Amino acid sequence: MSGQRDIVLFWGSGSPPCWRVMITLEEKNLEYTSRLGSFDKKDHKTEEVLALNPRGQFPTFKYGDIVLNESLGIVDFLVAQHKSTGCCLLPDDPTKQAAVLQRKYEIANLIRATETSVYYLFRTKKDEIDPEKVKMSDLLNELEKWNGFLGKTEHVALPEFSVADIIFYPQVAFLERVGFKFEDKFSNIANYMKKMKERPSIQKSWPPHWKETPNLSLVTPYVK
Amino acid sequence: MSGQRDIVLFWGSGSPPCWRVMITLEEKNLEYTSRLGSFDKKDHKTEEVLALNPRGQFPTFKYGDIVLNESLGIVDFLVAQHKSTGCCLLPDDPTKQAAVLQRKYEIANLIRATETSVYYLFRTKKDEIDPEKVKMSDLLNELEKWNGFLGKTEHVALPEFSVADIIFYPQVAFLERVGFKFEDKFSNIANYMKKMKERPSIQKSWPPHWKETPNLSLVTPYVK
């Protein structure tokens, strides 16, 4: 692509922050060198990665000589630098732009609730889990809110796909991966997730190890 | 100002998220109606606020008919909608823009470390504080990193003031408010804080109740 600098992405399979970047690259039709690493093998702590990303995290991202490693920053950067390519993602119209920014940042509440429930379960050995520490009700309250939003618009902020979906979708896909079922209580989310799974940018960036292994049932004992 | 819609900000004194918005409004020379509320009196839970902001939080923000309540979203929105007024805040140049976005989002690490140390102390009654839960070393490690960044550039991301400073400054000013002293171990931060305090946007938006009462010494027992 003319004018595009060489893009290199170091990433881990199934990580929502990495996935945000990949969906953005696909939506903007940008070619990139994919450097898939393994969290289990600590590929995010190699010398090569640490030289670019002193915090030793995925995503680690190069855009020509530019290094930028915060996933939300990479998304903003690609949206701004490739404004006229591919999907718009952040409209100029003030009302639409405000709606996208509201949801884009409001997702922090959902991510925080995931931290104290699902991420806690994900990171703790089964026999060391303290059920008192699993705050599933916070997460269910958040999902209720987002289910309501999706009852009003087809995508998470607007009728059209936007940068808010790029942050929201991988987060909720991760919840499905660990065993959440949305059909009964959160049918708007369930319908949205089904539709989004058909989107080319999401199909192309689907976590490879999710294709080869069944979903987990990590949350099953905590969600009736 | 021609073309500007009526701006109304509901805010609480000393809240870093509210302060971000106020600094941005000042940097962009935007006039606004200030609705100062009291957290103690639960002014963020009034019917008027809840009608605009169902999460019942400050800042609550109106821009004409547009409602946008996430502080980071308000900052992005004002920067984008008033690109050519006042201070630039987010450069177009890819290298500079990437540097600003990296620091802007990297601050989440500092905020997270504040959550598990200073905010914990701030919110917990003195005789209910569990010293085991105060993770001051996380915060000190983060401050070390940011002190290093400020040894390389005059502002937090670039030689010039940017949106990264708008997120960083109120957060660290809050740490000063609760008793942190940066002079000895974090001299770059100390120098930066002194210089920034002279900046008109910061003087104009300085938390009113901080002017009338001395700094707290909340962290003193936890920082040697």
Coordinates of C-alpha atoms in Angstrom, one line a residue:
Chain A
M1 CA 0.0 0.0 0.0
S2 CA 1.4 3.4 -1.0
G3 CA 2.7 5.5 1.8
Q4 CA 2.2 2.7 4.4
R5 CA 5.2 2.1 6.6
D6 CA 6.2 -1.4 7.6
I7 CA 4.0 -2.6 10.4
V8 CA 5.1 -5.4 12.8
L9 CA 2.8 -6.7 15.5
F10 CA 4.0 -9.0 18.3
W11 CA 0.9 -10.6 19.8
G12 CA -0.6 -13.4 21.9
S13 CA -3.6 -15.5 20.8
G14 CA -6.8 -14.8 22.7
S15 CA -5.7 -11.5 24.3
P16 CA -8.4 -8.9 23.9
P17 CA -5.9 -6.0 23.8
C18 CA -4.0 -7.7 20.9
W19 CA -7.2 -8.5 19.2
R20 CA -8.3 -4.8 19.2
V21 CA -5.2 -4.0 17.2
M22 CA -5.7 -6.8 14.7
I23 CA -9.3 -5.9 14.0
T24 CA -8.3 -2.3 13.4
L25 CA -5.5 -3.3 11.0
E26 CA -8.1 -5.5 9.1
E27 CA -10.7 -2.8 9.1
K28 CA -8.2 -0.3 7.7
N29 CA -6.9 -2.9 5.1
L30 CA -3.4 -2.6 6.4
E31 CA -0.8 -5.3 5.7
Y32 CA 1.4 -6.3 8.6
T33 CA 4.0 -8.7 9.7
S34 CA 2.5 -11.0 12.3
R35 CA 4.7 -12.2 15.1
L36 CA 2.6 -14.6 17.1
G37 CA 4.1 -15.4 20.5
S38 CA 3.1 -17.7 23.4
F39 CA 2.3 -16.3 26.8
D40 CA 3.0 -19.7 28.3
K41 CA 6.5 -19.6 26.9
K42 CA 6.9 -16.0 28.1
D43 CA 7.5 -14.7 24.6
H44 CA 6.4 -11.3 25.8
K45 CA 9.5 -11.2 28.0
T46 CA 12.1 -12.0 25.4
E47 CA 15.0 -9.6 24.8
E48 CA 13.7 -8.6 21.4
V49 CA 10.3 -7.6 22.9
L50 CA 11.7 -5.9 26.0
A51 CA 13.9 -3.8 23.8
L52 CA 10.8 -2.4 22.1
N53 CA 8.4 -2.6 25.1
P54 CA 10.1 -2.3 28.5
R55 CA 6.9 -3.4 30.2
G56 CA 7.2 -6.7 28.4
Q57 CA 3.6 -7.0 27.2
F58 CA 1.7 -7.9 24.1
P59 CA 0.8 -6.1 21.9
T60 CA 4.2 -4.8 21.0
F61 CA 3.8 -2.7 17.8
K62 CA 6.1 -1.2 15.2
Y63 CA 5.0 1.2 12.5
G64 CA 8.2 2.0 10.5
D65 CA 10.5 3.4 13.1
I66 CA 7.7 4.3 15.5
V67 CA 7.1 2.0 18.5
L68 CA 3.7 2.2 20.2
N69 CA 2.6 -0.5 22.7
E70 CA -0.6 0.6 24.3
S71 CA -3.4 -1.2 22.5
L72 CA -5.9 1.7 22.8
G73 CA -3.2 4.1 21.6
I74 CA -2.4 1.8 18.6
V75 CA -6.1 1.8 17.7
D76 CA -6.3 5.6 18.0
F77 CA -3.1 6.0 16.0
L78 CA -4.3 3.8 13.1
V79 CA -7.7 5.5 13.0
A80 CA -6.1 8.9 12.8
Q81 CA -3.2 8.1 10.4
H82 CA -5.4 6.1 8.1
K83 CA -8.6 8.2 8.3
S84 CA -9.6 7.8 4.7
T85 CA -8.9 4.0 4.3
G86 CA -11.3 1.2 5.0
C87 CA -14.0 1.6 7.6
C88 CA -14.4 5.0 9.2
L89 CA -14.4 3.8 12.8
L90 CA -14.6 7.3 14.4
P91 CA -17.1 9.7 12.6
D92 CA -16.4 13.5 12.4
D93 CA -20.0 14.4 13.1
P94 CA -20.1 15.7 16.7
T95 CA -23.2 13.7 17.8
K96 CA -21.9 10.4 16.4
Q97 CA -18.4 11.0 17.5
A98 CA -19.5 11.7 21.1
A99 CA -21.6 8.5 21.1
V100 CA -18.6 6.4 20.0
L101 CA -16.3 8.0 22.6
Q102 CA -18.8 7.6 25.4
R103 CA -19.1 3.8 24.8
K104 CA -15.4 3.4 23.9
Y105 CA -14.3 4.6 27.4
E106 CA -17.4 3.4 29.3
I107 CA -16.2 -0.2 28.4
A108 CA -13.5 0.3 31.2
N109 CA -16.3 -0.5 33.7
L110 CA -17.0 -3.9 31.9
I111 CA -13.3 -4.6 31.8
R112 CA -12.9 -3.8 35.5
A113 CA -15.8 -6.1 36.4
T114 CA -14.1 -8.9 34.3
E115 CA -10.9 -8.3 36.2
T116 CA -12.5 -9.1 39.6
S117 CA -14.5 -12.2 38.3
V118 CA -13.3 -13.9 35.1
Y119 CA -9.7 -12.8 35.0
Y120 CA -9.4 -13.8 38.7
L121 CA -10.7 -17.3 37.9
F122 CA -8.6 -17.5 34.8
R123 CA -5.4 -16.7 36.7
T124 CA -5.9 -18.6 39.9
K125 CA -5.3 -22.3 40.3
K126 CA -8.5 -24.2 40.8
D127 CA -7.9 -25.3 44.4
E128 CA -6.7 -21.8 45.4
I129 CA -9.9 -20.0 44.2
D130 CA -11.6 -18.1 47.0
P131 CA -15.3 -18.0 46.0
E132 CA -15.8 -14.8 48.2
K133 CA -13.4 -13.0 45.8
V134 CA -15.4 -13.8 42.7
K135 CA -17.5 -10.7 42.0
M136 CA -19.7 -12.1 39.3
S137 CA -22.6 -9.8 40.2
D138 CA -20.6 -6.8 39.1
L139 CA -20.0 -8.4 35.7
L140 CA -23.7 -9.4 35.3
N141 CA -24.8 -5.8 36.2
E142 CA -22.4 -4.5 33.5
L143 CA -23.7 -7.0 30.9
E144 CA -27.2 -5.9 31.7
K145 CA -26.3 -2.3 30.9
W146 CA -24.6 -3.3 27.6
N147 CA -27.5 -5.6 26.6
G148 CA -29.7 -2.5 27.0
F149 CA -27.4 -0.4 24.8
L150 CA -27.6 -3.1 22.1
G151 CA -31.3 -3.0 22.3
K152 CA -31.2 0.6 21.0
T153 CA -28.6 0.5 18.3
E154 CA -27.3 -2.3 16.0
H155 CA -23.7 -1.8 17.1
V156 CA -22.5 -0.9 20.5
A157 CA -22.5 2.9 20.0
L158 CA -24.2 3.6 16.7
P159 CA -26.1 1.8 13.9
E160 CA -22.8 1.4 12.2
F161 CA -19.6 -0.4 13.3
S162 CA -17.1 1.9 15.1
V163 CA -14.0 1.9 17.3
A164 CA -16.3 1.2 20.3
D165 CA -17.1 -2.3 18.8
I166 CA -13.3 -2.9 18.4
I167 CA -12.9 -2.6 22.1
F168 CA -16.2 -4.3 23.1
Y169 CA -16.3 -7.3 20.9
P170 CA -13.0 -9.1 21.9
Q171 CA -13.8 -8.5 25.5
V172 CA -17.2 -10.2 25.3
A173 CA -15.8 -12.9 22.9
F174 CA -13.4 -13.7 25.8
L175 CA -16.4 -14.1 28.1
E176 CA -17.9 -16.6 25.6
R177 CA -14.6 -18.5 25.5
V178 CA -14.6 -19.0 29.3
G179 CA -18.2 -20.3 29.2
F180 CA -20.7 -17.5 29.3
K181 CA -23.9 -18.1 27.5
F182 CA -25.8 -14.9 26.5
E183 CA -28.9 -16.4 24.9
D184 CA -31.3 -16.3 27.8
K185 CA -30.6 -13.2 29.8
F186 CA -28.7 -11.1 27.4
S187 CA -30.3 -11.8 24.0
N188 CA -29.3 -8.5 22.4
I189 CA -25.6 -9.3 23.2
A190 CA -26.1 -12.9 21.9
N191 CA -27.5 -11.6 18.6
Y192 CA -24.8 -9.0 18.3
M193 CA -22.0 -11.6 18.9
K194 CA -23.4 -13.9 16.3
K195 CA -23.6 -11.2 13.7
M196 CA -20.2 -9.8 14.5
K197 CA -18.6 -13.2 14.2
E198 CA -19.4 -13.1 10.5
R199 CA -17.5 -9.8 10.0
P200 CA -14.4 -10.3 7.8
S201 CA -12.1 -8.4 10.1
I202 CA -13.1 -10.6 13.0
Q203 CA -12.9 -13.8 11.1
K204 CA -9.4 -13.0 9.8
S205 CA -8.2 -12.2 13.3
W206 CA -9.9 -15.0 15.2
P207 CA -7.6 -16.4 17.9
P208 CA -5.9 -19.4 16.4
H209 CA -5.9 -21.6 19.5
W210 CA -9.7 -21.0 19.9
K211 CA -10.2 -22.8 16.6
E212 CA -8.5 -25.9 17.7
T213 CA -9.9 -26.3 21.2
P214 CA -13.4 -26.2 22.7
N215 CA -14.6 -23.3 24.9
L216 CA -13.8 -23.5 28.6
S217 CA -16.4 -23.9 31.3
L218 CA -14.6 -21.7 33.8
V219 CA -17.5 -19.6 34.9
T220 CA -20.2 -22.4 34.9
P221 CA -20.1 -22.9 38.7
Y222 CA -20.6 -19.2 39.3
V223 CA -23.4 -18.4 36.8
K224 CA -26.7 -20.2 37.4
Chain B
M1 CA -17.0 32.1 20.6
S2 CA -18.5 31.6 17.2
G3 CA -19.8 28.1 16.4
Q4 CA -19.3 27.0 20.0
R5 CA -22.3 25.2 21.5
D6 CA -23.3 25.8 25.1
I7 CA -21.0 23.7 27.4
V8 CA -22.1 22.7 30.9
L9 CA -19.8 20.8 33.2
F10 CA -20.9 19.2 36.5
W11 CA -17.8 18.5 38.5
G12 CA -16.4 17.8 41.9
S13 CA -13.4 19.6 43.4
G14 CA -10.1 17.6 43.5
S15 CA -11.3 14.8 41.2
P16 CA -8.6 14.1 38.6
P17 CA -11.1 13.0 36.0
C18 CA -13.0 16.3 36.3
W19 CA -9.8 18.2 36.3
R20 CA -8.7 16.7 33.0
V21 CA -11.8 18.1 31.4
M22 CA -11.3 21.6 32.9
I23 CA -7.7 21.8 31.8
T24 CA -8.7 20.8 28.3
L25 CA -11.5 23.5 28.2
E26 CA -9.0 26.1 29.4
E27 CA -6.3 25.0 26.9
K28 CA -8.9 25.3 24.1
N29 CA -10.1 28.7 25.4
L30 CA -13.7 27.4 25.6
E31 CA -16.2 29.1 27.8
Y32 CA -18.5 26.9 29.9
T33 CA -21.1 26.9 32.6
S34 CA -19.5 25.5 35.8
R35 CA -21.7 23.4 38.0
L36 CA -19.6 22.6 41.0
G37 CA -21.1 19.9 43.2
S38 CA -20.1 18.2 46.4
F39 CA -19.2 14.5 46.6
D40 CA -20.0 14.6 50.4
K41 CA -23.5 15.9 49.7
K42 CA -23.9 13.2 46.9
D43 CA -24.5 15.9 44.3
H44 CA -23.3 13.3 41.7
K45 CA -26.4 11.3 42.5
T46 CA -29.1 14.0 42.1
E47 CA -32.0 13.5 39.7
E48 CA -30.6 16.2 37.4
V49 CA -27.3 14.5 37.1
L50 CA -28.7 10.9 36.9
A51 CA -30.9 12.0 34.0
L52 CA -27.8 13.0 32.1
N53 CA -25.4 10.4 33.5
P54 CA -27.1 7.1 34.6
R55 CA -23.8 6.0 36.3
G56 CA -24.1 9.0 38.6
Q57 CA -20.6 10.3 38.3
F58 CA -18.7 13.5 37.9
P59 CA -17.7 14.7 35.3
T60 CA -21.1 15.0 33.7
F61 CA -20.8 17.0 30.5
K62 CA -23.2 18.7 28.1
Y63 CA -22.1 20.2 24.7
G64 CA -25.2 21.7 23.2
D65 CA -27.6 18.7 23.0
I66 CA -24.7 16.2 23.2
V67 CA -24.1 14.4 26.5
L68 CA -20.7 12.8 27.0
N69 CA -19.6 11.7 30.5
E70 CA -16.4 9.7 30.3
S71 CA -13.6 12.1 31.1
L72 CA -11.1 10.6 28.6
G73 CA -13.9 10.8 25.9
I74 CA -14.6 14.4 26.7
V75 CA -10.9 15.3 26.3
D76 CA -10.7 13.4 23.0
F77 CA -13.9 15.0 21.8
L78 CA -12.8 18.6 22.6
V79 CA -9.4 18.0 21.1
A80 CA -11.0 16.7 17.9
Q81 CA -13.8 19.2 17.6
H82 CA -11.6 22.2 18.4
K83 CA -8.5 21.1 16.6
S84 CA -7.5 24.6 15.5
T85 CA -8.2 26.6 18.7
G86 CA -5.8 27.1 21.6
C87 CA -3.1 24.5 22.3
C88 CA -2.7 21.7 19.8
L89 CA -2.6 18.8 22.5
L90 CA -2.4 16.0 19.9
P91 CA 0.0 16.6 17.0
D92 CA -0.7 15.2 13.5
D93 CA 2.9 14.3 12.9
P94 CA 3.0 10.4 13.3
T95 CA 6.1 10.2 15.5
K96 CA 4.9 12.9 17.9
Q97 CA 1.3 11.6 17.9
A98 CA 2.5 8.1 18.7
A99 CA 4.6 9.4 21.6
V100 CA 1.6 11.2 23.0
L101 CA -0.7 8.3 22.7
Q102 CA 1.8 5.9 24.2
R103 CA 2.1 8.0 27.4
K104 CA -1.6 9.0 27.4
Y105 CA -2.7 5.3 27.8
E106 CA 0.4 4.1 29.7
I107 CA -0.8 6.4 32.6
A108 CA -3.4 3.6 33.3
N109 CA -0.6 1.8 35.1
L110 CA 0.0 4.7 37.4
I111 CA -3.7 5.1 38.1
R112 CA -4.0 1.4 38.8
A113 CA -1.1 1.6 41.3
T114 CA -2.8 4.7 42.9
E115 CA -6.0 2.7 43.3
T116 CA -4.4 0.0 45.4
S117 CA -2.4 2.4 47.6
V118 CA -3.6 6.0 47.9
Y119 CA -7.2 5.7 46.9
Y120 CA -7.5 2.7 49.3
L121 CA -6.1 4.9 52.1
F122 CA -8.3 7.8 51.0
R123 CA -11.5 5.8 51.1
T124 CA -10.9 3.6 54.2
K125 CA -11.6 4.8 57.7
K126 CA -8.3 5.2 59.6
D127 CA -9.0 2.4 62.1
E128 CA -10.1 0.0 59.3
I129 CA -7.0 0.3 57.2
D130 CA -5.2 -3.0 56.7
P131 CA -1.5 -2.1 56.1
E132 CA -1.1 -5.4 54.2
K133 CA -3.4 -4.1 51.5
V134 CA -1.5 -0.8 50.9
K135 CA 0.6 -1.6 47.8
M136 CA 2.8 1.5 48.0
S137 CA 5.7 -0.2 46.2
D138 CA 3.7 -0.6 43.0
L139 CA 3.1 3.2 43.0
L140 CA 6.8 4.0 43.8
N141 CA 7.8 1.7 40.9
E142 CA 5.5 3.6 38.6
L143 CA 6.7 7.0 39.8
E144 CA 10.3 5.8 39.1
K145 CA 9.3 5.1 35.5
W146 CA 7.6 8.5 35.0
N147 CA 10.5 10.3 36.7
G148 CA 12.7 8.6 34.0
F149 CA 10.4 9.8 31.2
L150 CA 10.6 13.3 32.5
G151 CA 14.4 13.1 32.5
K152 CA 14.2 12.8 28.7
T153 CA 11.6 15.3 27.7
E154 CA 10.3 18.5 29.2
H155 CA 6.7 17.4 29.3
V156 CA 5.4 13.9 29.8
A157 CA 5.5 12.7 26.2
L158 CA 7.1 15.5 24.2
P159 CA 9.1 18.7 24.6
E160 CA 5.7 20.5 24.3
F161 CA 2.6 20.2 26.4
S162 CA 0.1 17.6 25.2
V163 CA -3.0 15.6 26.1
A164 CA -0.7 13.2 28.0
D165 CA 0.1 16.0 30.5
I166 CA -3.7 16.6 30.9
I167 CA -4.1 13.1 32.2
F168 CA -0.8 12.9 34.1
Y169 CA -0.7 16.2 35.9
P170 CA -4.0 16.0 37.9
Q171 CA -3.1 12.5 38.9
V172 CA 0.2 13.4 40.4
A173 CA -1.1 16.7 41.9
F174 CA -3.6 14.5 43.8
L175 CA -0.6 12.5 45.1
E176 CA 1.0 15.8 46.3
R177 CA -2.3 16.7 48.0
V178 CA -2.3 13.5 50.0
G179 CA 1.2 14.1 51.2
F180 CA 3.7 12.8 48.6
K181 CA 7.0 14.8 48.4
F182 CA 8.9 14.3 45.1
E183 CA 12.0 16.4 45.8
D184 CA 14.4 13.7 46.9
K185 CA 13.7 10.6 45.0
F186 CA 11.8 11.9 42.0
S187 CA 13.4 15.3 41.3
N188 CA 12.3 15.3 37.6
I189 CA 8.7 15.0 38.7
A190 CA 9.1 17.6 41.3
N191 CA 10.5 20.1 38.8
Y192 CA 7.8 19.3 36.3
M193 CA 5.1 19.8 38.9
K194 CA 6.4 23.2 40.0
K195 CA 6.6 24.4 36.4
M196 CA 3.2 23.1 35.5
K197 CA 1.6 24.8 38.5
E198 CA 2.4 28.1 36.8
R199 CA 0.5 27.1 33.6
P200 CA -2.6 29.3 33.2
S201 CA -4.9 26.4 32.4
I202 CA -3.9 24.7 35.6
Q203 CA -4.1 27.9 37.8
K204 CA -7.6 28.6 36.5
S205 CA -8.8 25.1 37.2
W206 CA -7.1 24.6 40.5
P207 CA -9.4 22.6 43.0
P208 CA -11.1 25.3 45.1
H209 CA -11.0 23.4 48.4
W210 CA -7.3 22.8 48.0
K211 CA -6.8 26.6 48.2
E212 CA -8.5 26.8 51.5
T213 CA -7.1 23.8 53.3
P214 CA -3.5 22.4 53.8
N215 CA -2.3 19.3 52.1
L216 CA -3.1 16.0 53.9
S217 CA -0.5 13.6 55.3
L218 CA -2.3 10.5 54.4
V219 CA 0.7 8.7 52.9
T220 CA 3.3 9.8 55.4
P221 CA 3.2 6.6 57.5
Y222 CA 3.7 4.5 54.3
V223 CA 6.5 6.4 52.6
K224 CA 9.8 6.6 54.5

